[in-house]
Amino acid sequence: MKRPDIGEIARRAGVSRSTVSYALSGKRPISPEKRDKILRLVEKLGYRPNASARALAEGRSRTVGLVIPPLSHRLVDAQLAFVAVLTELASSVDLDVLLSPSTGDDDRSFRRMLNGGRVDGVLLMEVRMNDERIAALEESGVPYVLIGRPADPTGLHWVDIDYGGLVERCVQHLADLGHRNVALLNRSAELVAAGYGPARRAVAALEAAAARHRLRAHPICCADDTAGGEAGMKQILEMRPRITAAVTINESALQGVSRALDRSRVRVPRDFSLVGVVGERWAEDFHPRMTAAVVSPAELVRSAFAMLLERIADPGAEPRHVLQSPSITLGGTTGRAPRG
Amino acid sequence: MKRPDIGEIARRAGVSRSTVSYALSGKRPISPEKRDKILRLVEKLGYRPNASARALAEGRSRTVGLVIPPLSHRLVDAQLAFVAVLTELASSVDLDVLLSPSTGDDDRSFRRMLNGGRVDGVLLMEVRMNDERIAALEESGVPYVLIGRPADPTGLHWVDIDYGGLVERCVQHLADLGHRNVALLNRSAELVAAGYGPARRAVAALEAAAARHRLRAHPICCADDTAGGEAGMKQILEMRPRITAAVTINESALQGVSRALDRSRVRVPRDFSLVGVVGERWAEDFHPRMTAAVVSPAELVRSAFAMLLERIADPGAEPRHVLQSPSITLGGTTGRAPRG
DNA sequence: CTGAAAGCGCTTACAG
DNA sequence: CTGAAAGCGCTTACAG
């Protein structure tokens, strides 16, 4: 009951192996009778071309690689979206997805993905400001697209969310409402330390905007979970009444933020304003609905995948990039600064 | 600057290709000088064996497949754990992970994974009570382990969480506290309709336990998100004071559950008792900490992976299974039924 | 301890 | 429209 190979099909159909191959690929005209006979046999015997043999002969694997961050940084919702959406997209064009965990430290899995001809292209997520994996990708010659971008993205292919610009816009919004002391509820200290782009750019943007609007900036890191959010928000609320508003980019902490506000009996937006750069579901789940720049990781990965396909098709293509920068949707969490 | 192949290494080292191969695999003794020379060249030129060629020659791919549910059912936290943990585990033993989305309806990606020799083993998640993908797996001859189990799991290799037993235990706990009308806040109606194991077994167990304890069962489906949880819980609370307690297996709905309780000014556990079958982080994030059977998807996937490796190594191995059934940890969400 | 060669199962010029 | 054959880059008996 072993799986038949192409030779078995050819034998039974009374044709050569090349005829079977061409009948299946459609790369050359085959007489209708032979074609039908072959296709019937393929169906009946459940023949599928061996992927390795095909990859070896064709020189491509019909597989794209996705490099995911290791478990140690708790994976957040947006990352799940990357995996799930990419898998669906790839499957819709008959590509497979190969996963590799990697920080970039050493990582055999990552090198294997690059050098063994396992994949035709790579999507690298969680890019850091200074990310040595980019050099490895570059050297490997495998087409790739970054989700996120390093400090200097010149000449690279990437998609990203404009955390810098969005945080600035959030601060601007708060400044317009009269807030003079604004906190940033950032991602975790570990991510900041690791040079994680969004976290770093959020801080930089906060400070730049604060300088421009002549207000005080208070960046706070917090773990990507409820406990982290509660602790971070509590810390901020202790600085009331000086601090009257916060910007957050930490979706996963929001439930804790909410709880801290409740516990401190601080009412939003009367006593305190909150504006976020978060996914739709997070903005919506907040109560009241959060004033936020609503980002879409799914959309981002869609762009990245499209770019990757282009690049695979035309390896010499000019570097392109997509910077997602949605405008702020007003919700019920921001209002005029309370009177000092 | 093209990647060197094994022949290039052999030429430069002045040995045959087989010697290079054996030096790398260690499957046959090589004289130290040649070995060193070869390894140095491999290092210097960055040689990695071509994965397809190796897979073709060896007859195995050093890759395991993970079949994930399609996006349409929103992926929940536990599913992310499966992906992330499996990827790390696999990478720790130099295996790659190939992803495939599938419900089992038609799905080329799934069939491709099975029949193209792409993977040495498969982990299938989100198994339904009556899941035709199992027959496809069986027929393919590829070793596999199910995460979840069908109605009749006899002779199969699987790991699962004992939702049935756990829900029964939860009902028992509530019965002991004097509750006579108990609701079940289940997963979504779609999942129930699709025959999703945990959702189906939860209902069956609820009803069985209700019969045994002579109490009334009220199963309610709710979407796997905050809005769903809020709606579901609201529906249940409207049946107060008759219904005094609920069991939930829907982690993703908990934030909404919490909100519905707050809005209705129902105090837990004084006015209403809640007990869950949920992951640690969900039990912990609830306020007060939830009385719950705390399940661990990460642990489950660890068992599944270990079983898969065993099965790959010994395809004729006896069917094994693991049924996770943690005891209930008391939290602050269950108490005596309020006086009717 | 080592090498020449077959073979894994495809695809695709080459020749007709 | 079709077939015989080379070749993709490995691994592993086979022979020494």
XYZ file of C-alpha atoms (C1' of nucleotides) in Angstrom:
712
model
C 0.000 0.000 0.000
C 3.001 2.274 -0.449
C 2.454 5.634 -2.093
C 2.957 5.317 -5.838
C 5.673 7.368 -7.461
C 5.636 9.043 -10.818
C 7.075 5.938 -12.458
C 4.202 3.830 -11.202
C 1.713 6.214 -12.734
C 3.645 6.270 -15.991
C 3.804 2.494 -16.179
C 0.114 2.040 -15.562
C -0.784 4.748 -18.016
C 1.573 3.339 -20.601
C 3.430 6.618 -21.026
C 6.787 8.028 -20.011
C 7.468 9.737 -16.712
C 7.953 13.031 -18.448
C 4.483 12.795 -19.899
C 3.051 12.299 -16.428
C 5.039 15.216 -15.134
C 3.890 17.471 -17.945
C 0.309 16.324 -17.664
C 0.362 17.402 -14.057
C 2.169 20.676 -14.515
C 0.476 21.627 -17.750
C 3.783 22.929 -19.035
C 3.402 21.155 -22.329
C 0.397 19.991 -24.312
C -0.641 16.375 -23.797
C -3.173 14.483 -25.867
C -6.532 14.487 -24.130
C -6.781 10.698 -23.866
C -3.406 10.331 -22.184
C -4.048 13.297 -20.000
C -7.343 11.911 -18.788
C -5.922 8.502 -18.193
C -3.049 9.944 -16.212
C -5.237 12.206 -14.124
C -7.593 9.362 -13.387
C -4.744 7.180 -12.200
C -3.326 10.002 -10.113
C -6.675 10.429 -8.464
C -7.260 6.739 -7.984
C -3.876 5.929 -6.522
C -3.658 9.139 -4.546
C -0.384 10.134 -6.139
C 1.309 13.326 -4.881
C 4.725 14.317 -6.144
C 7.380 13.900 -3.510
C 8.106 17.363 -2.216
C 11.812 16.837 -1.675
C 12.397 15.395 -5.103
C 10.504 18.198 -6.696
C 12.276 20.831 -4.667
C 15.615 19.321 -5.563
C 14.829 19.230 -9.256
C 13.182 22.611 -9.412
C 15.619 24.372 -7.179
C 12.890 25.806 -5.033
C 10.935 24.512 -2.107
C 7.531 26.140 -2.428
C 7.874 26.989 1.212
C 8.242 30.260 3.055
C 9.869 30.574 6.430
C 8.565 32.533 9.376
C 10.998 33.372 12.120
C 9.148 33.730 15.383
C 10.478 35.055 18.672
C 11.182 32.436 21.297
C 8.722 31.684 24.036
C 10.715 33.470 26.673
C 9.189 36.755 25.593
C 5.612 35.788 26.061
C 3.992 35.712 22.661
C 1.279 38.247 22.317
C -1.890 38.360 20.368
C -0.457 40.216 17.420
C 2.123 37.531 16.913
C -0.542 34.920 16.729
C -2.128 36.942 13.980
C 1.119 36.846 12.048
C 1.310 33.092 12.229
C -2.326 32.426 11.484
C -2.746 34.942 8.701
C 0.494 34.011 7.010
C -0.402 30.343 7.092
C -3.735 31.027 5.446
C -2.263 33.344 2.849
C 0.486 30.933 1.980
C -1.891 28.039 1.769
C -4.111 29.986 -0.591
C -1.277 30.035 -3.113
C -0.141 26.503 -2.335
C 2.888 27.462 -0.360
C 3.861 25.857 2.914
C 5.050 27.671 5.981
C 8.087 26.603 7.931
C 8.552 27.934 11.435
C 11.763 28.774 13.183
C 12.239 30.208 16.636
C 15.058 32.672 16.888
C 16.469 35.584 18.742
C 19.529 35.614 16.584
C 22.001 34.699 19.276
C 23.146 31.471 17.770
C 20.285 29.374 16.554
C 20.804 26.415 14.371
C 17.194 26.400 13.355
C 17.499 29.870 11.882
C 20.718 29.129 9.974
C 19.253 25.889 8.763
C 16.281 27.702 7.395
C 18.520 30.076 5.482
C 21.149 27.782 4.107
C 19.619 24.443 3.422
C 17.413 25.541 0.579
C 14.467 24.830 2.823
C 12.606 27.981 1.973
C 12.140 30.261 -0.994
C 11.669 33.303 1.172
C 11.641 34.408 4.774
C 9.526 36.661 6.917
C 11.379 37.881 9.977
C 9.290 39.272 12.787
C 10.195 41.125 15.967
C 13.019 42.946 14.297
C 15.274 44.848 16.666
C 16.887 48.231 16.163
C 20.193 46.510 15.709
C 19.465 43.077 14.457
C 22.294 40.856 13.346
C 19.868 38.398 11.772
C 19.399 40.846 8.930
C 23.026 40.454 7.937
C 22.604 36.697 8.045
C 19.561 36.945 5.803
C 21.371 39.258 3.434
C 24.327 36.936 3.224
C 22.163 33.900 2.630
C 20.760 35.384 -0.528
C 17.266 34.221 0.392
C 14.578 36.808 -0.403
C 13.121 38.194 2.768
C 10.849 40.847 4.179
C 11.105 42.243 7.666
C 8.117 42.779 9.888
C 9.510 45.691 11.805
C 12.673 47.525 10.842
C 16.111 48.238 12.267
C 17.466 51.665 13.166
C 18.678 52.144 9.625
C 16.328 50.409 7.216
C 17.876 51.918 4.098
C 17.796 49.540 1.194
C 15.808 46.896 3.048
C 12.431 45.365 2.348
C 10.153 45.822 5.313
C 6.713 46.532 6.686
C 6.164 48.160 10.025
C 3.757 50.003 12.208
C 4.771 53.613 12.672
C 4.975 53.479 16.440
C 7.103 56.587 16.507
C 4.716 58.687 14.485
C 1.675 57.266 16.215
C 2.966 57.943 19.691
C 3.795 61.478 18.648
C 0.295 61.918 17.362
C -1.117 60.562 20.599
C 0.956 62.996 22.598
C -0.132 65.785 20.343
C -3.739 64.827 20.945
C -3.186 64.908 24.694
C -1.330 68.195 24.462
C -4.248 69.662 22.562
C -6.460 68.667 25.450
C -4.256 70.536 27.838
C -2.318 67.701 29.405
C 1.136 68.727 30.563
C 2.451 65.540 32.091
C 2.085 62.448 30.010
C 3.122 58.909 30.794
C 3.980 56.182 28.332
C 2.910 52.698 29.285
C 5.458 50.869 27.217
C 6.200 47.225 26.541
C 8.451 45.330 28.925
C 11.835 46.499 30.131
C 13.376 43.379 28.590
C 12.097 44.322 25.168
C 13.390 47.854 25.551
C 16.740 46.465 26.638
C 16.792 44.096 23.661
C 16.326 47.058 21.344
C 12.857 46.050 20.241
C 11.828 48.642 17.673
C 8.324 49.610 18.769
C 9.351 49.977 22.395
C 12.407 52.038 21.553
C 10.683 54.234 19.039
C 7.795 54.850 21.383
C 10.140 56.252 24.000
C 12.010 58.390 21.514
C 8.798 59.732 20.037
C 7.372 60.464 23.446
C 10.397 62.502 24.333
C 10.516 64.340 21.041
C 6.850 65.216 21.229
C 7.171 66.268 24.841
C 9.963 68.635 23.938
C 7.981 70.092 21.078
C 4.838 70.569 23.115
C 6.711 71.625 26.192
C 5.328 68.974 28.426
C 6.846 66.361 30.685
C 7.290 62.799 29.552
C 7.172 59.816 31.891
C 8.032 56.542 30.204
C 7.184 53.408 32.168
C 7.868 49.845 31.142
C 5.470 47.095 31.973
C 5.248 43.386 31.443
C 2.988 42.207 28.623
C 0.276 40.877 30.875
C -2.481 41.881 33.229
C -0.280 41.959 36.297
C 2.236 44.131 34.464
C -0.454 46.519 33.324
C -1.907 46.838 36.765
C 1.473 47.525 38.333
C 2.461 49.993 35.626
C -0.786 51.884 35.770
C -0.708 51.960 39.535
C 2.727 53.498 39.383
C 1.458 56.148 37.023
C -1.631 56.895 39.059
C 0.514 57.486 42.103
C 1.989 60.418 40.234
C -1.378 62.074 40.011
C -2.439 64.767 40.014
C 0.739 65.772 38.206
C 0.382 63.138 35.514
C -3.032 63.399 33.923
C -2.742 61.161 30.900
C -1.008 58.171 29.422
C -0.232 56.750 26.025
C 0.039 53.005 25.770
C 1.310 50.612 23.163
C 0.953 47.587 25.406
C -2.234 45.803 24.422
C -1.660 42.800 26.591
C -1.522 44.955 29.675
C -4.851 46.658 29.157
C -6.918 44.459 31.394
C -4.551 45.341 34.214
C -4.690 49.011 33.313
C -8.410 48.868 33.559
C -8.258 47.178 36.897
C -5.800 49.682 38.315
C -8.077 52.518 37.267
C -11.068 50.834 38.880
C -9.268 50.099 42.088
C -7.991 53.615 42.407
C -11.465 54.881 41.631
C -10.045 57.014 38.889
C -12.630 57.819 36.245
C -11.759 57.939 32.590
C -11.712 60.422 30.980
C -12.797 62.805 33.730
C -9.857 62.160 36.037
C -7.422 60.647 33.633
C -6.983 60.305 29.884
C -5.729 57.263 28.066
C -4.862 56.886 24.416
C -3.413 53.831 22.788
C -1.775 52.340 19.761
C -3.522 48.987 19.772
C -5.402 46.414 17.753
C -9.095 46.818 17.074
C -10.229 44.245 19.537
C -8.303 45.874 22.354
C -9.638 49.319 21.688
C -13.117 47.921 21.565
C -12.842 45.777 24.673
C -11.706 48.675 26.763
C -14.427 50.387 28.657
C -15.271 52.973 27.511
C -13.982 52.355 24.022
C -10.446 53.576 23.821
C -9.316 56.582 21.867
C -6.658 54.926 19.804
C -4.677 54.556 16.643
C -6.018 51.179 15.667
C -3.343 49.049 14.089
C -3.839 45.863 12.152
C -1.208 43.181 12.368
C -3.208 41.057 9.933
C -3.058 43.817 7.356
C 0.635 44.203 7.983
C 1.420 40.580 7.414
C -0.679 40.680 4.263
C 1.522 43.439 2.890
C 4.626 41.603 3.970
C 3.540 38.431 2.255
C 2.675 40.231 -0.962
C 6.073 41.895 -0.925
C 7.766 38.594 -0.274
C 6.050 36.973 -3.237
C 7.120 39.855 -5.440
C 10.639 39.589 -4.242
C 10.759 35.855 -4.779
C 9.475 36.364 -8.305
C 11.929 39.172 -8.957
C 14.924 38.929 -6.628
C 16.396 42.103 -8.018
C 13.346 44.220 -7.241
C 13.845 47.620 -5.738
C 13.516 47.742 -1.953
C 10.013 48.640 -0.901
C 8.387 49.205 2.408
C 5.020 49.791 3.982
C 4.593 51.896 7.076
C 1.225 51.510 8.707
C 0.114 54.741 10.300
C -3.617 54.851 11.033
C -5.100 58.040 12.329
C -6.491 58.259 15.799
C -10.065 57.147 16.275
C -11.761 59.042 19.029
C -13.180 56.910 21.784
C -14.271 57.698 25.284
C -10.980 57.613 27.112
C -9.547 61.038 26.401
C -10.761 64.407 27.599
C -9.559 67.758 28.791
C -6.934 67.716 31.474
C -8.455 68.086 34.908
C -7.794 71.437 36.547
C -4.575 71.328 38.592
C 29.193 33.609 -3.999
C 26.821 30.694 -4.451
C 26.453 28.254 -1.599
C 28.979 25.467 -1.988
C 27.703 21.923 -2.304
C 29.183 18.772 -0.910
C 31.229 18.277 -4.048
C 32.879 21.650 -3.633
C 33.926 20.772 -0.107
C 35.212 17.392 -1.253
C 37.253 18.913 -4.059
C 38.873 21.488 -1.845
C 39.603 18.970 0.849
C 40.972 16.520 -1.660
C 38.633 13.746 -0.590
C 35.549 12.048 -1.957
C 32.038 13.266 -1.385
C 31.255 10.272 0.737
C 34.088 11.156 3.055
C 32.653 14.630 3.507
C 29.239 13.166 4.169
C 30.567 10.723 6.727
C 32.745 13.322 8.379
C 29.641 15.396 8.916
C 27.342 12.619 10.028
C 29.927 10.750 12.058
C 28.527 7.506 10.771
C 31.910 6.141 9.918
C 35.388 6.850 11.279
C 37.443 9.410 9.380
C 41.120 10.108 9.895
C 41.560 13.125 12.152
C 43.479 15.183 9.585
C 40.842 14.807 6.895
C 38.090 15.352 9.347
C 39.600 18.574 10.587
C 40.275 19.820 7.111
C 36.723 19.073 6.051
C 35.155 20.675 9.089
C 37.300 23.749 8.648
C 36.213 24.103 5.046
C 32.589 23.560 5.967
C 32.862 26.288 8.533
C 34.756 28.639 6.235
C 32.483 28.274 3.243
C 29.322 28.108 5.305
C 28.305 24.801 3.819
C 24.922 23.329 4.865
C 23.597 20.183 3.278
C 20.684 20.846 0.997
C 17.614 19.832 2.921
C 15.702 18.491 -0.060
C 18.559 16.382 -1.326
C 19.121 14.960 2.088
C 15.459 14.281 2.646
C 15.228 12.572 -0.714
C 18.228 10.387 -0.045
C 17.372 9.596 3.549
C 13.699 9.121 3.013
C 12.794 11.434 5.853
C 12.395 15.160 6.104
C 13.427 15.971 9.680
C 10.270 18.015 9.828
C 7.084 17.674 11.803
C 3.776 19.084 10.696
C 1.314 20.995 12.825
C -2.216 21.290 11.565
C -3.790 24.457 12.894
C -7.418 25.487 12.700
C -8.213 28.162 10.147
C -8.516 31.776 11.116
C -12.254 31.774 10.865
C -12.521 30.340 14.305
C -10.611 33.015 16.083
C -7.416 31.503 17.373
C -7.231 31.570 21.101
C -4.413 31.819 23.517
C -4.043 28.092 24.049
C -3.497 27.581 20.360
C -0.677 30.044 20.354
C 0.912 28.003 23.107
C 0.747 24.937 20.899
C 2.530 26.661 18.067
C 5.151 28.360 20.170
C 5.943 25.457 22.444
C 6.064 22.946 19.632
C 8.394 25.134 17.634
C 10.785 25.420 20.533
C 10.645 21.731 21.345
C 11.204 20.734 17.757
C 14.034 23.147 17.326
C 15.722 21.752 20.427
C 16.081 18.417 18.667
C 16.883 19.947 15.271
C 13.525 19.337 13.737
C 11.640 21.886 11.702
C 7.955 22.636 11.998
C 5.694 22.897 8.986
C 2.323 24.563 9.397
C -0.889 23.718 7.676
C -4.293 25.291 8.142
C -7.142 22.840 7.960
C -10.642 22.053 8.994
C -10.604 18.900 6.979
C -13.214 19.906 4.450
C -11.055 19.700 1.412
C -7.734 21.317 1.956
C -4.862 20.844 -0.380
C -2.405 22.041 2.177
C -3.361 19.250 4.538
C -3.209 16.526 1.905
C 0.069 17.888 0.675
C 1.503 17.679 4.126
C 0.507 14.053 4.385
C 1.370 12.734 0.991
C 4.357 14.595 -0.291
C 6.833 13.186 2.184
C 7.072 16.666 3.600
C 6.911 15.624 7.219
C 7.996 12.702 9.336
C 5.110 13.138 11.723
C 2.033 15.225 12.328
C 0.364 16.862 15.271
C -3.308 17.512 14.667
C -5.008 20.019 16.911
C -8.651 20.950 17.421
C -9.821 17.431 16.865
C -13.561 17.068 16.522
C -15.783 14.306 17.846
C -16.146 12.999 14.350
C -13.085 14.064 12.483
C -12.496 12.754 9.007
C -8.963 14.034 9.035
C -8.041 11.153 11.292
C -8.881 8.670 8.564
C -6.770 10.686 6.144
C -3.881 10.584 8.568
C -4.325 6.890 9.137
C -4.372 6.219 5.424
C -1.317 8.336 4.780
C 0.778 6.154 7.017
C 2.448 9.195 8.552
C 2.920 8.878 12.316
C 0.695 11.297 14.143
C -0.594 12.308 17.534
C -3.886 14.039 18.141
C -4.283 16.990 20.447
C -7.839 16.296 21.442
C -9.681 13.083 20.626
C -12.701 11.951 18.645
C -15.792 10.317 20.115
C -14.174 6.930 19.858
C -10.455 7.251 20.390
C -9.813 3.509 20.619
C -6.497 2.549 19.140
C -5.413 6.124 18.518
C -2.489 8.132 19.800
C -3.702 11.252 21.528
C -3.381 13.748 24.337
C -6.308 15.708 25.656
C -7.676 17.718 28.502
C -10.408 15.880 30.349
C -13.051 18.525 29.842
C -15.790 16.046 30.586
C -14.360 14.923 33.902
C -13.358 18.428 34.860
C -16.757 19.922 34.210
C -18.325 17.135 36.234
C -16.001 17.899 39.068
C -16.851 21.578 38.830
C -20.565 20.803 39.002
C -19.954 18.511 41.931
C -18.145 21.318 43.691
C -21.060 23.648 43.103
C -23.556 21.017 44.173
C -21.620 20.577 47.384
C -22.044 24.269 48.000
C -25.776 23.960 47.626
C -26.275 25.310 44.134
C -29.271 23.803 42.382
C -29.259 25.623 39.062
C -25.968 25.716 37.286
C -25.122 27.309 33.961
C -22.337 26.319 31.600
C -20.615 29.147 29.791
C -19.403 27.138 26.861
C -17.325 27.877 23.783
C -19.059 29.242 20.700
C -22.152 27.758 19.096
C -20.140 27.242 15.907
C -17.658 25.071 17.710
C -20.419 23.069 19.322
C -22.036 22.655 15.924
C -18.738 21.571 14.411
C -18.479 18.855 17.018
C -15.515 20.378 18.785
C -14.605 17.919 21.532
C -14.209 20.144 24.588
C -17.435 22.012 23.878
C -19.414 18.835 23.283
C -18.010 16.984 26.251
C -18.601 19.935 28.508
C -22.301 19.903 27.703
C -22.592 16.147 28.110
C -20.745 16.234 31.407
C -22.846 19.090 32.663
C -25.982 17.179 31.966
C -24.738 13.949 33.432
C -23.594 15.677 36.591
C -26.820 17.599 36.857
C -28.789 14.368 36.675
C -26.629 12.762 39.301
C -26.812 15.686 41.665
C -30.421 16.393 40.917
C -29.891 19.909 39.797
C -30.815 21.885 36.702
C -28.312 22.438 33.933
C -28.299 25.517 31.701
C -25.769 25.322 28.901
C -25.041 28.592 27.104
C -22.746 29.104 24.166
C -20.709 32.217 23.815
C -18.223 33.617 21.335
C -14.566 33.355 22.279
C -14.131 37.010 23.060
C -14.987 39.730 25.506
C -18.211 40.688 23.829
C -19.304 37.070 23.761
C -18.509 36.612 27.416
C -20.385 39.710 28.384
C -23.449 38.695 26.419
C -23.375 35.135 27.697
C -22.952 36.113 31.291
C -25.635 38.719 31.020
C -27.991 36.087 29.738
C -27.167 33.891 32.686
C -27.526 36.674 35.219
C -30.976 37.435 33.918
C -31.949 34.000 35.125
C -31.102 34.878 38.677
C -32.038 34.236 41.331
C -32.816 30.809 39.984
C -29.366 30.252 38.552
C -26.778 30.820 41.214
C -23.613 29.513 39.654
C -21.788 28.876 36.409
C -19.018 26.686 35.119
C -16.956 28.047 32.267
C -14.440 26.576 29.860
C -14.242 29.728 27.794
C -11.071 31.539 28.785
C -11.243 34.125 26.089
C -14.618 35.286 27.310
C -13.583 35.947 30.888
C -12.981 39.639 30.585
C -16.538 39.988 29.360
C -17.810 37.754 32.139
C -16.134 39.995 34.616
C -17.628 43.056 33.048
C -21.137 41.626 33.016
C -20.844 40.827 36.702
C -19.639 44.344 37.460
C -22.339 45.981 35.441
C -25.048 43.931 37.028
C -23.547 44.689 40.405
C -23.469 41.009 41.138
C -20.845 40.172 43.722
C -18.773 37.040 43.464
C -18.989 34.739 45.348
C -21.672 36.218 47.585
C -24.341 36.567 44.914
C -23.008 34.206 42.320
C -20.414 31.453 42.065
C -18.095 30.856 39.146
C -15.764 27.961 38.542
C -13.681 27.397 35.465
C -11.544 25.038 33.475
C -8.910 27.484 32.302
C -5.216 28.201 31.915
C -3.211 29.520 34.831
C -3.010 33.054 33.592
C -6.772 33.295 33.204
C -7.528 31.969 36.658
C -5.025 34.380 38.066
C -6.172 37.429 36.139
C -9.726 37.013 37.260
C -10.679 39.055 40.230
C -10.882 37.503 42.745
C -8.716 34.608 41.682
C -10.922 32.020 40.104
C -11.720 28.666 41.615
C -10.635 26.507 38.725
C -9.184 23.370 37.303
C -6.039 24.910 35.892
C -5.064 23.304 32.624
C -1.774 23.613 30.816
C -1.736 23.560 27.033
C 2.050 23.842 27.076
C 2.297 20.684 29.115
C -0.112 18.975 26.789
C 1.840 19.781 23.684
C 4.983 18.601 25.418
C 3.403 15.203 25.948
C 2.132 15.140 22.416
C 5.542 15.927 20.985
C 7.240 13.289 23.093
C 4.697 10.744 21.922
C 5.177 11.803 18.331
C 8.942 11.330 18.548
C 8.410 7.886 20.015
C 6.023 6.991 17.310
C 8.328 8.224 14.574
C 11.139 6.166 16.058
C 8.903 3.119 16.410
C 5.957 3.293 14.033
C 4.528 0.074 15.385
C 4.361 1.306 18.967
C 1.273 0.578 20.998
C -1.267 3.407 21.068
C -0.779 5.624 24.077
C -2.623 8.600 25.383
C -2.427 11.272 28.039
C -5.502 12.766 29.627
C -4.821 15.914 31.597
C -7.126 16.183 34.564
C -5.932 18.654 37.172
C -7.825 18.935 40.422
C -9.710 22.074 41.289
C -7.750 24.834 42.950
C -9.885 26.868 45.279
C -9.992 30.546 44.542
C -12.324 33.265 45.624
C -15.127 32.846 43.119
C -17.168 30.028 44.624
C -19.225 30.033 47.789
C -22.442 28.718 49.245
C -25.532 29.239 47.191
C -27.387 32.349 48.254
C -30.658 31.669 50.065
C -33.515 31.408 47.608
C 40.028 4.365 6.887
C 38.432 5.615 1.903
C 36.281 6.055 -2.924
C 33.352 5.107 -7.048
C 28.754 4.517 -7.913
C 23.910 3.669 -7.356
C 19.779 5.582 -6.021
C 16.242 8.758 -3.714
C 11.836 10.860 -7.158
C 11.226 14.452 -9.413
C 11.762 18.290 -13.725
C 13.305 19.760 -17.957
C 16.220 20.612 -21.830
C 17.190 17.729 -25.958
C 15.743 15.192 -29.824
C 12.269 13.641 -32.564
C 2.454 15.549 -29.082
C 6.045 12.232 -26.833
C 10.219 9.711 -24.782
C 15.046 8.729 -23.224
C 18.217 10.773 -20.386
C 20.630 14.112 -17.659
C 20.753 16.342 -13.462
C 19.227 18.394 -8.851
C 22.652 17.280 -4.094
C 22.623 14.334 -0.966
C 23.326 9.223 1.616
C 24.755 4.691 1.834
C 25.587 -0.008 0.565
C 29.446 -2.100 -1.970
C 34.177 -2.970 -2.615
C 38.615 -2.416 -1.163
